[in-house]
Tab-separated table of N, CA and C in Angstrom:
chain	number	residue	atom	x	y	z
A	238	GLN	N	-113.592	-80.926	-51.020
A	238	GLN	CA	-112.146	-80.764	-51.157
A	238	GLN	C	-111.475	-81.429	-49.984
A	239	VAL	N	-110.367	-82.116	-50.290
A	239	VAL	CA	-109.536	-82.779	-49.374
A	239	VAL	C	-108.968	-81.806	-48.301
A	240	GLN	N	-109.074	-82.027	-47.081
A	240	GLN	CA	-108.376	-81.380	-46.051
A	240	GLN	C	-107.414	-82.251	-45.416
A	241	VAL	N	-106.250	-81.795	-45.059
A	241	VAL	CA	-105.269	-82.564	-44.280
A	241	VAL	C	-104.536	-81.820	-43.211
A	242	ALA	N	-104.048	-82.542	-42.224
A	242	ALA	CA	-103.378	-81.938	-41.013
A	242	ALA	C	-102.366	-82.922	-40.680
A	243	GLU	N	-101.045	-82.553	-40.640
A	243	GLU	CA	-99.965	-83.361	-40.329
A	243	GLU	C	-99.528	-83.165	-38.832
A	244	SER	N	-99.007	-84.133	-38.316
A	244	SER	CA	-98.350	-84.046	-36.992
A	244	SER	C	-97.342	-85.136	-36.677
A	245	GLY	N	-96.590	-85.052	-35.628
A	245	GLY	CA	-95.703	-86.174	-35.285
A	245	GLY	C	-94.274	-85.840	-35.540
A	246	GLY	N	-93.871	-84.718	-36.142
A	246	GLY	CA	-92.524	-84.408	-36.375
A	246	GLY	C	-91.730	-84.158	-35.095
A	247	GLY	N	-90.505	-83.888	-35.267
A	247	GLY	CA	-89.696	-83.630	-34.022
A	247	GLY	C	-88.183	-83.629	-34.335
A	248	SER	N	-87.368	-83.612	-33.271
A	248	SER	CA	-85.925	-83.630	-33.525
A	248	SER	C	-85.395	-84.966	-32.958
A	249	VAL	N	-84.657	-85.639	-33.770
A	249	VAL	CA	-84.075	-86.925	-33.377
A	249	VAL	C	-82.564	-87.035	-33.761
A	250	GLN	N	-81.826	-87.993	-33.140
A	250	GLN	CA	-80.530	-88.206	-33.549
A	250	GLN	C	-80.558	-89.287	-34.733
A	251	ALA	N	-79.614	-89.264	-35.555
A	251	ALA	CA	-79.456	-90.257	-36.708
A	251	ALA	C	-79.456	-91.642	-36.125
A	252	GLY	N	-80.299	-92.384	-36.829
A	252	GLY	CA	-80.646	-93.852	-36.344
A	252	GLY	C	-81.901	-94.035	-35.563
A	253	GLY	N	-82.424	-92.846	-35.179
A	253	GLY	CA	-83.625	-92.842	-34.437
A	253	GLY	C	-84.934	-93.057	-35.334
A	254	SER	N	-86.075	-92.951	-34.596
A	254	SER	CA	-87.328	-93.190	-35.390
A	254	SER	C	-88.417	-92.167	-34.935
A	255	LEU	N	-89.206	-91.888	-35.948
A	255	LEU	CA	-90.362	-91.087	-35.712
A	255	LEU	C	-91.557	-91.727	-36.464
A	256	ARG	N	-92.831	-91.391	-36.026
A	256	ARG	CA	-93.990	-91.748	-36.747
A	256	ARG	C	-94.835	-90.526	-36.965
A	257	LEU	N	-94.960	-90.136	-38.272
A	257	LEU	CA	-95.884	-89.085	-38.582
A	257	LEU	C	-97.357	-89.478	-38.841
A	258	SER	N	-98.197	-88.521	-38.557
A	258	SER	CA	-99.608	-88.844	-38.738
A	258	SER	C	-100.244	-87.734	-39.540
A	259	CYS	N	-101.247	-88.128	-40.411
A	259	CYS	CA	-101.959	-87.124	-41.117
A	259	CYS	C	-103.364	-87.422	-41.096
A	260	THR	N	-104.182	-86.532	-40.611
A	260	THR	CA	-105.687	-86.740	-40.549
A	260	THR	C	-106.255	-86.090	-41.823
A	261	VAL	N	-107.066	-86.905	-42.487
A	261	VAL	CA	-107.530	-86.567	-43.887
A	261	VAL	C	-109.046	-86.586	-43.863
A	262	SER	N	-109.642	-85.584	-44.545
A	262	SER	CA	-111.059	-85.614	-44.794
A	262	SER	C	-111.350	-85.305	-46.214
A	263	GLY	N	-112.374	-85.847	-46.758
A	263	GLY	CA	-112.737	-85.708	-48.107
A	263	GLY	C	-112.595	-86.997	-48.811
A	264	PHE	N	-112.762	-86.929	-50.187
A	264	PHE	CA	-112.666	-88.064	-51.025
A	264	PHE	C	-111.365	-88.150	-51.715
A	265	TYR	N	-110.785	-89.356	-51.710
A	265	TYR	CA	-109.471	-89.601	-52.295
A	265	TYR	C	-109.367	-91.123	-52.674
A	266	SER	N	-108.475	-91.499	-53.600
A	266	SER	CA	-108.359	-93.001	-53.898
A	266	SER	C	-106.925	-93.260	-53.565
A	267	ALA	N	-105.956	-92.257	-53.400
A	267	ALA	CA	-104.568	-92.697	-52.911
A	267	ALA	C	-104.030	-91.437	-52.207
A	268	LEU	N	-103.130	-91.709	-51.307
A	268	LEU	CA	-102.552	-90.656	-50.460
A	268	LEU	C	-101.141	-90.878	-50.575
A	269	GLY	N	-100.399	-89.732	-50.120
A	269	GLY	CA	-98.984	-89.849	-50.080
A	269	GLY	C	-98.292	-88.806	-49.091
A	270	TRP	N	-97.002	-89.191	-48.746
A	270	TRP	CA	-96.277	-88.301	-47.984
A	270	TRP	C	-95.191	-87.760	-48.939
A	271	PHE	N	-94.913	-86.329	-48.726
A	271	PHE	CA	-94.010	-85.549	-49.511
A	271	PHE	C	-93.119	-84.850	-48.584
A	272	ARG	N	-92.005	-84.407	-49.000
A	272	ARG	CA	-91.101	-83.656	-48.052
A	272	ARG	C	-90.394	-82.533	-48.935
A	273	GLN	N	-90.063	-81.467	-48.174
A	273	GLN	CA	-89.291	-80.413	-48.784
A	273	GLN	C	-88.237	-79.896	-47.821
A	274	ALA	N	-86.962	-80.072	-48.365
A	274	ALA	CA	-85.951	-79.551	-47.470
A	274	ALA	C	-85.579	-78.145	-47.957
A	275	PRO	N	-84.875	-77.454	-47.070
A	275	PRO	CA	-84.519	-76.039	-47.479
A	275	PRO	C	-83.770	-75.937	-48.879
A	276	GLY	N	-84.176	-75.130	-49.697
A	276	GLY	CA	-83.475	-74.948	-50.944
A	276	GLY	C	-83.768	-76.070	-52.052
A	277	LYS	N	-84.674	-77.031	-51.649
A	277	LYS	CA	-84.878	-78.066	-52.621
A	277	LYS	C	-86.353	-78.069	-52.977
A	278	ASP	N	-86.765	-78.798	-54.108
A	278	ASP	CA	-88.143	-79.002	-54.549
A	278	ASP	C	-88.802	-79.915	-53.588
A	279	ARG	N	-90.037	-79.927	-53.536
A	279	ARG	CA	-90.909	-80.933	-52.798
A	279	ARG	C	-90.677	-82.273	-53.571
A	280	GLU	N	-90.579	-83.378	-52.921
A	280	GLU	CA	-90.468	-84.565	-53.465
A	280	GLU	C	-91.370	-85.674	-52.794
A	281	ALA	N	-91.782	-86.635	-53.549
A	281	ALA	CA	-92.640	-87.668	-53.052
A	281	ALA	C	-91.735	-88.642	-52.196
A	282	VAL	N	-92.218	-89.010	-51.053
A	282	VAL	CA	-91.545	-89.929	-50.277
A	282	VAL	C	-92.052	-91.407	-50.239
A	283	ALA	N	-93.470	-91.471	-50.077
A	283	ALA	CA	-94.165	-92.739	-50.021
A	283	ALA	C	-95.609	-92.437	-50.320
A	284	CYS	N	-96.173	-93.427	-51.104
A	284	CYS	CA	-97.546	-93.198	-51.509
A	284	CYS	C	-98.295	-94.582	-51.496
A	285	LEU	N	-99.596	-94.462	-51.288
A	285	LEU	CA	-100.327	-95.684	-51.067
A	285	LEU	C	-101.763	-95.473	-51.727
A	286	SER	N	-102.078	-96.451	-52.559
A	286	SER	CA	-103.492	-96.526	-53.144
A	286	SER	C	-104.369	-97.142	-52.170
A	287	VAL	N	-105.547	-96.616	-51.684
A	287	VAL	CA	-106.411	-97.249	-50.916
A	287	VAL	C	-107.445	-98.163	-51.683
A	288	VAL	N	-107.310	-98.099	-53.013
A	288	VAL	CA	-108.134	-98.902	-53.972
A	288	VAL	C	-107.493	-100.199	-54.191
A	289	ASN	N	-106.167	-100.211	-54.581
A	289	ASN	CA	-105.614	-101.595	-54.922
A	289	ASN	C	-104.347	-101.778	-54.277
A	290	ALA	N	-104.013	-100.919	-53.178
A	290	ALA	CA	-102.890	-101.145	-52.223
A	290	ALA	C	-101.563	-100.957	-52.963
A	291	ARG	N	-101.521	-100.308	-54.096
A	291	ARG	CA	-100.241	-100.051	-54.756
A	291	ARG	C	-99.481	-99.165	-53.959
A	292	LEU	N	-98.118	-99.436	-53.938
A	292	LEU	CA	-97.285	-98.640	-53.090
A	292	LEU	C	-96.148	-97.938	-53.940
A	293	TYR	N	-95.680	-96.823	-53.442
A	293	TYR	CA	-94.524	-96.270	-54.020
A	293	TYR	C	-93.572	-95.742	-52.851
A	294	TYR	N	-92.297	-96.043	-52.933
A	294	TYR	CA	-91.377	-95.474	-52.032
A	294	TYR	C	-90.224	-94.888	-52.815
A	295	ALA	N	-89.666	-93.657	-52.417
A	295	ALA	CA	-88.482	-93.087	-52.966
A	295	ALA	C	-87.376	-94.077	-52.716
A	296	ASP	N	-86.394	-94.117	-53.603
A	296	ASP	CA	-85.272	-94.954	-53.453
A	296	ASP	C	-84.435	-94.638	-52.046
A	297	SER	N	-84.523	-93.316	-51.825
A	297	SER	CA	-83.731	-92.850	-50.638
A	297	SER	C	-84.398	-93.310	-49.290
A	298	VAL	N	-85.650	-93.784	-49.287
A	298	VAL	CA	-86.170	-94.156	-48.113
A	298	VAL	C	-86.665	-95.598	-47.962
A	299	ASN	N	-86.643	-96.292	-49.221
A	299	ASN	CA	-87.015	-97.654	-49.310
A	299	ASN	C	-86.231	-98.556	-48.349
A	300	GLY	N	-87.150	-99.334	-47.556
A	300	GLY	CA	-86.580	-100.147	-46.567
A	300	GLY	C	-86.461	-99.568	-45.205
A	301	ARG	N	-86.589	-98.239	-45.088
A	301	ARG	CA	-86.547	-97.537	-43.781
A	301	ARG	C	-87.847	-96.936	-43.441
A	302	PHE	N	-88.662	-96.462	-44.422
A	302	PHE	CA	-89.908	-95.914	-44.043
A	302	PHE	C	-91.063	-96.847	-44.519
A	303	THR	N	-92.194	-96.808	-43.769
A	303	THR	CA	-93.364	-97.452	-44.019
A	303	THR	C	-94.569	-96.641	-44.094
A	304	ILE	N	-95.399	-96.550	-45.136
A	304	ILE	CA	-96.574	-95.917	-45.166
A	304	ILE	C	-97.752	-96.778	-44.877
A	305	SER	N	-98.735	-96.256	-44.168
A	305	SER	CA	-99.873	-97.175	-43.862
A	305	SER	C	-101.029	-96.329	-43.630
A	306	LYS	N	-102.223	-96.981	-43.796
A	306	LYS	CA	-103.516	-96.386	-43.417
A	306	LYS	C	-104.614	-97.450	-43.002
A	307	PRO	N	-104.764	-97.580	-41.774
A	307	PRO	CA	-105.780	-98.558	-41.379
A	307	PRO	C	-107.039	-98.387	-42.070
A	308	LYS	N	-107.739	-99.521	-42.385
A	308	LYS	CA	-108.880	-99.532	-43.133
A	308	LYS	C	-109.993	-98.903	-42.313
A	309	GLY	N	-110.758	-98.084	-42.992
A	309	GLY	CA	-111.927	-97.446	-42.283
A	309	GLY	C	-111.557	-96.252	-41.444
A	310	GLY	N	-110.211	-96.039	-41.284
A	310	GLY	CA	-109.913	-94.847	-40.513
A	310	GLY	C	-109.469	-93.681	-41.404
A	311	ASN	N	-109.301	-92.545	-40.828
A	311	ASN	CA	-109.029	-91.350	-41.561
A	311	ASN	C	-107.721	-90.761	-41.231
A	312	THR	N	-106.690	-91.663	-40.848
A	312	THR	CA	-105.394	-91.226	-40.534
A	312	THR	C	-104.329	-91.959	-41.376
A	313	LEU	N	-103.482	-91.258	-42.076
A	313	LEU	CA	-102.331	-91.772	-42.776
A	313	LEU	C	-101.128	-91.770	-41.917
A	314	TYR	N	-100.263	-92.749	-41.896
A	314	TYR	CA	-99.144	-92.770	-41.123
A	314	TYR	C	-97.782	-92.935	-41.900
A	315	LEU	N	-96.635	-92.473	-41.401
A	315	LEU	CA	-95.411	-92.762	-41.990
A	315	LEU	C	-94.588	-93.028	-40.805
A	316	GLN	N	-94.134	-94.450	-40.836
A	316	GLN	CA	-93.151	-94.828	-39.748
A	316	GLN	C	-91.787	-94.702	-40.405
A	317	MET	N	-90.999	-93.859	-39.818
A	317	MET	CA	-89.628	-93.612	-40.206
A	317	MET	C	-88.606	-94.189	-39.270
A	318	ASN	N	-87.803	-95.261	-39.779
A	318	ASN	CA	-86.721	-95.838	-38.939
A	318	ASN	C	-85.451	-95.421	-39.502
A	319	SER	N	-84.355	-95.701	-38.760
A	319	SER	CA	-83.024	-95.482	-39.250
A	319	SER	C	-82.857	-94.165	-39.927
A	320	LEU	N	-83.245	-93.105	-39.255
A	320	LEU	CA	-83.297	-91.800	-39.795
A	320	LEU	C	-81.877	-91.242	-40.023
A	321	LYS	N	-81.682	-90.521	-41.134
A	321	LYS	CA	-80.385	-89.934	-41.461
A	321	LYS	C	-80.653	-88.477	-41.590
A	322	SER	N	-79.431	-87.779	-41.520
A	322	SER	CA	-79.572	-86.254	-41.462
A	322	SER	C	-80.148	-85.747	-42.836
A	323	GLU	N	-80.040	-86.500	-43.877
A	323	GLU	CA	-80.665	-86.027	-45.151
A	323	GLU	C	-82.163	-86.245	-45.197
A	324	ASP	N	-82.671	-86.845	-44.119
A	324	ASP	CA	-84.160	-86.968	-43.992
A	324	ASP	C	-84.814	-85.655	-43.431
A	325	THR	N	-83.807	-84.738	-42.977
A	325	THR	CA	-84.336	-83.439	-42.477
A	325	THR	C	-85.086	-82.711	-43.493
A	326	ALA	N	-86.276	-82.327	-43.166
A	326	ALA	CA	-87.231	-81.658	-44.085
A	326	ALA	C	-88.532	-81.339	-43.371
A	327	MET	N	-89.385	-80.580	-44.131
A	327	MET	CA	-90.790	-80.447	-43.733
A	327	MET	C	-91.543	-81.479	-44.496
A	328	TYR	N	-92.353	-82.179	-43.741
A	328	TYR	CA	-93.247	-83.374	-44.361
A	328	TYR	C	-94.666	-82.975	-44.406
A	329	TYR	N	-95.275	-83.289	-45.578
A	329	TYR	CA	-96.557	-83.037	-45.930
A	329	TYR	C	-97.250	-84.267	-46.373
A	330	CYS	N	-98.552	-84.325	-46.202
A	330	CYS	CA	-99.413	-85.417	-46.820
A	330	CYS	C	-100.269	-84.785	-47.778
A	331	ALA	N	-100.731	-85.534	-48.840
A	331	ALA	CA	-101.616	-85.068	-49.922
A	331	ALA	C	-102.353	-86.243	-50.501
A	332	PRO	N	-103.519	-86.014	-51.115
A	332	PRO	CA	-104.063	-86.975	-52.079
A	332	PRO	C	-103.225	-87.105	-53.326
A	333	VAL	N	-103.239	-88.211	-53.810
A	333	VAL	CA	-102.301	-88.493	-55.015
A	333	VAL	C	-103.142	-88.995	-56.190
A	334	GLN	N	-102.769	-88.444	-57.341
A	334	GLN	CA	-103.525	-88.833	-58.558
A	334	GLN	C	-102.930	-90.004	-59.343
A	335	ARG	N	-101.618	-90.359	-59.177
A	335	ARG	CA	-100.969	-91.375	-59.814
A	335	ARG	C	-99.875	-91.991	-59.061
A	336	ILE	N	-99.816	-93.451	-59.119
A	336	ILE	CA	-98.738	-94.050	-58.554
A	336	ILE	C	-98.227	-95.089	-59.602
A	337	ASP	N	-97.172	-94.828	-60.237
A	337	ASP	CA	-96.751	-95.590	-61.440
A	337	ASP	C	-95.324	-95.323	-61.617
A	338	GLY	N	-94.458	-95.999	-60.789
A	338	GLY	CA	-92.999	-95.717	-60.843
A	338	GLY	C	-92.616	-94.352	-60.225
A	339	ASP	N	-93.564	-93.650	-59.938
A	339	ASP	CA	-93.547	-92.311	-59.237
A	339	ASP	C	-94.725	-92.035	-58.560
A	340	CYS	N	-94.732	-90.895	-57.904
A	340	CYS	CA	-96.079	-90.575	-57.233
A	340	CYS	C	-96.432	-89.109	-57.489
A	341	LEU	N	-97.534	-88.812	-58.055
A	341	LEU	CA	-97.823	-87.546	-58.670
A	341	LEU	C	-99.077	-87.069	-57.927
A	342	THR	N	-99.062	-85.767	-57.579
A	342	THR	CA	-100.170	-85.108	-56.982
A	342	THR	C	-100.295	-83.744	-57.643
A	343	SER	N	-101.556	-83.303	-57.819
A	343	SER	CA	-101.888	-81.977	-58.287
A	343	SER	C	-102.506	-81.114	-57.146
A	344	PHE	N	-102.346	-81.670	-55.983
A	344	PHE	CA	-102.928	-81.049	-54.769
A	344	PHE	C	-102.445	-79.627	-54.569
A	345	THR	N	-103.350	-78.715	-54.136
A	345	THR	CA	-102.877	-77.305	-53.905
A	345	THR	C	-103.166	-76.812	-52.543
A	346	ASN	N	-104.055	-77.608	-51.829
A	346	ASN	CA	-104.570	-77.261	-50.488
A	346	ASN	C	-103.636	-77.781	-49.437
A	347	TRP	N	-102.358	-77.563	-49.546
A	347	TRP	CA	-101.372	-78.161	-48.650
A	347	TRP	C	-101.569	-77.729	-47.111
A	348	GLY	N	-101.339	-78.606	-46.242
A	348	GLY	CA	-101.291	-78.283	-44.799
A	348	GLY	C	-100.117	-77.544	-44.434
A	349	GLN	N	-99.976	-77.360	-43.186
A	349	GLN	CA	-98.851	-76.723	-42.535
A	349	GLN	C	-97.573	-77.562	-42.549
A	350	GLY	N	-97.742	-78.875	-42.654
A	350	GLY	CA	-96.624	-79.780	-42.544
A	350	GLY	C	-96.170	-80.011	-41.123
A	351	THR	N	-95.253	-81.017	-41.049
A	351	THR	CA	-94.639	-81.259	-39.681
A	351	THR	C	-93.142	-81.382	-39.980
A	352	GLN	N	-92.319	-80.731	-39.092
A	352	GLN	CA	-90.862	-80.552	-39.300
A	352	GLN	C	-90.215	-81.811	-38.763
A	353	VAL	N	-89.336	-82.384	-39.511
A	353	VAL	CA	-88.503	-83.521	-39.044
A	353	VAL	C	-86.986	-82.973	-39.139
A	354	ALA	N	-86.325	-82.999	-37.944
A	354	ALA	CA	-84.889	-82.591	-37.899
A	354	ALA	C	-84.047	-83.755	-37.355
A	355	VAL	N	-83.074	-84.283	-38.137
A	355	VAL	CA	-82.213	-85.408	-37.747
A	355	VAL	C	-80.821	-84.797	-37.528
A	356	SER	N	-80.283	-85.024	-36.401
A	356	SER	CA	-78.847	-84.588	-36.224
A	356	SER	C	-78.016	-85.791	-36.204
A	357	SER	N	-76.781	-85.494	-36.794
A	357	SER	CA	-75.775	-86.595	-36.873
A	357	SER	C	-74.733	-86.626	-35.750
């Protein structure tokens, strides 16, 4: 079973940057970052297939966030630039089952997440 552990969150001012990391163990073909703000459903932010390099970005982060995973490594990254107050949320990583105009996961073994707080 896939195990994940997120880190790298923090508090920043609007316009700032953060880089999130996720250590992953187990078998997967695609990985993604998800976030959940208070009172809202969890949503996919960015996803990456390690098989065919297919990418997905939510419209709200496209052009500001970059997902990456160095080949051979077991760490997934999310570089977040030009942060906005609406990016404030708990961020999670997870294996992904489908990237096709959206990013879908059936993962249930969620980690603790890492909190991102952006002040305006």
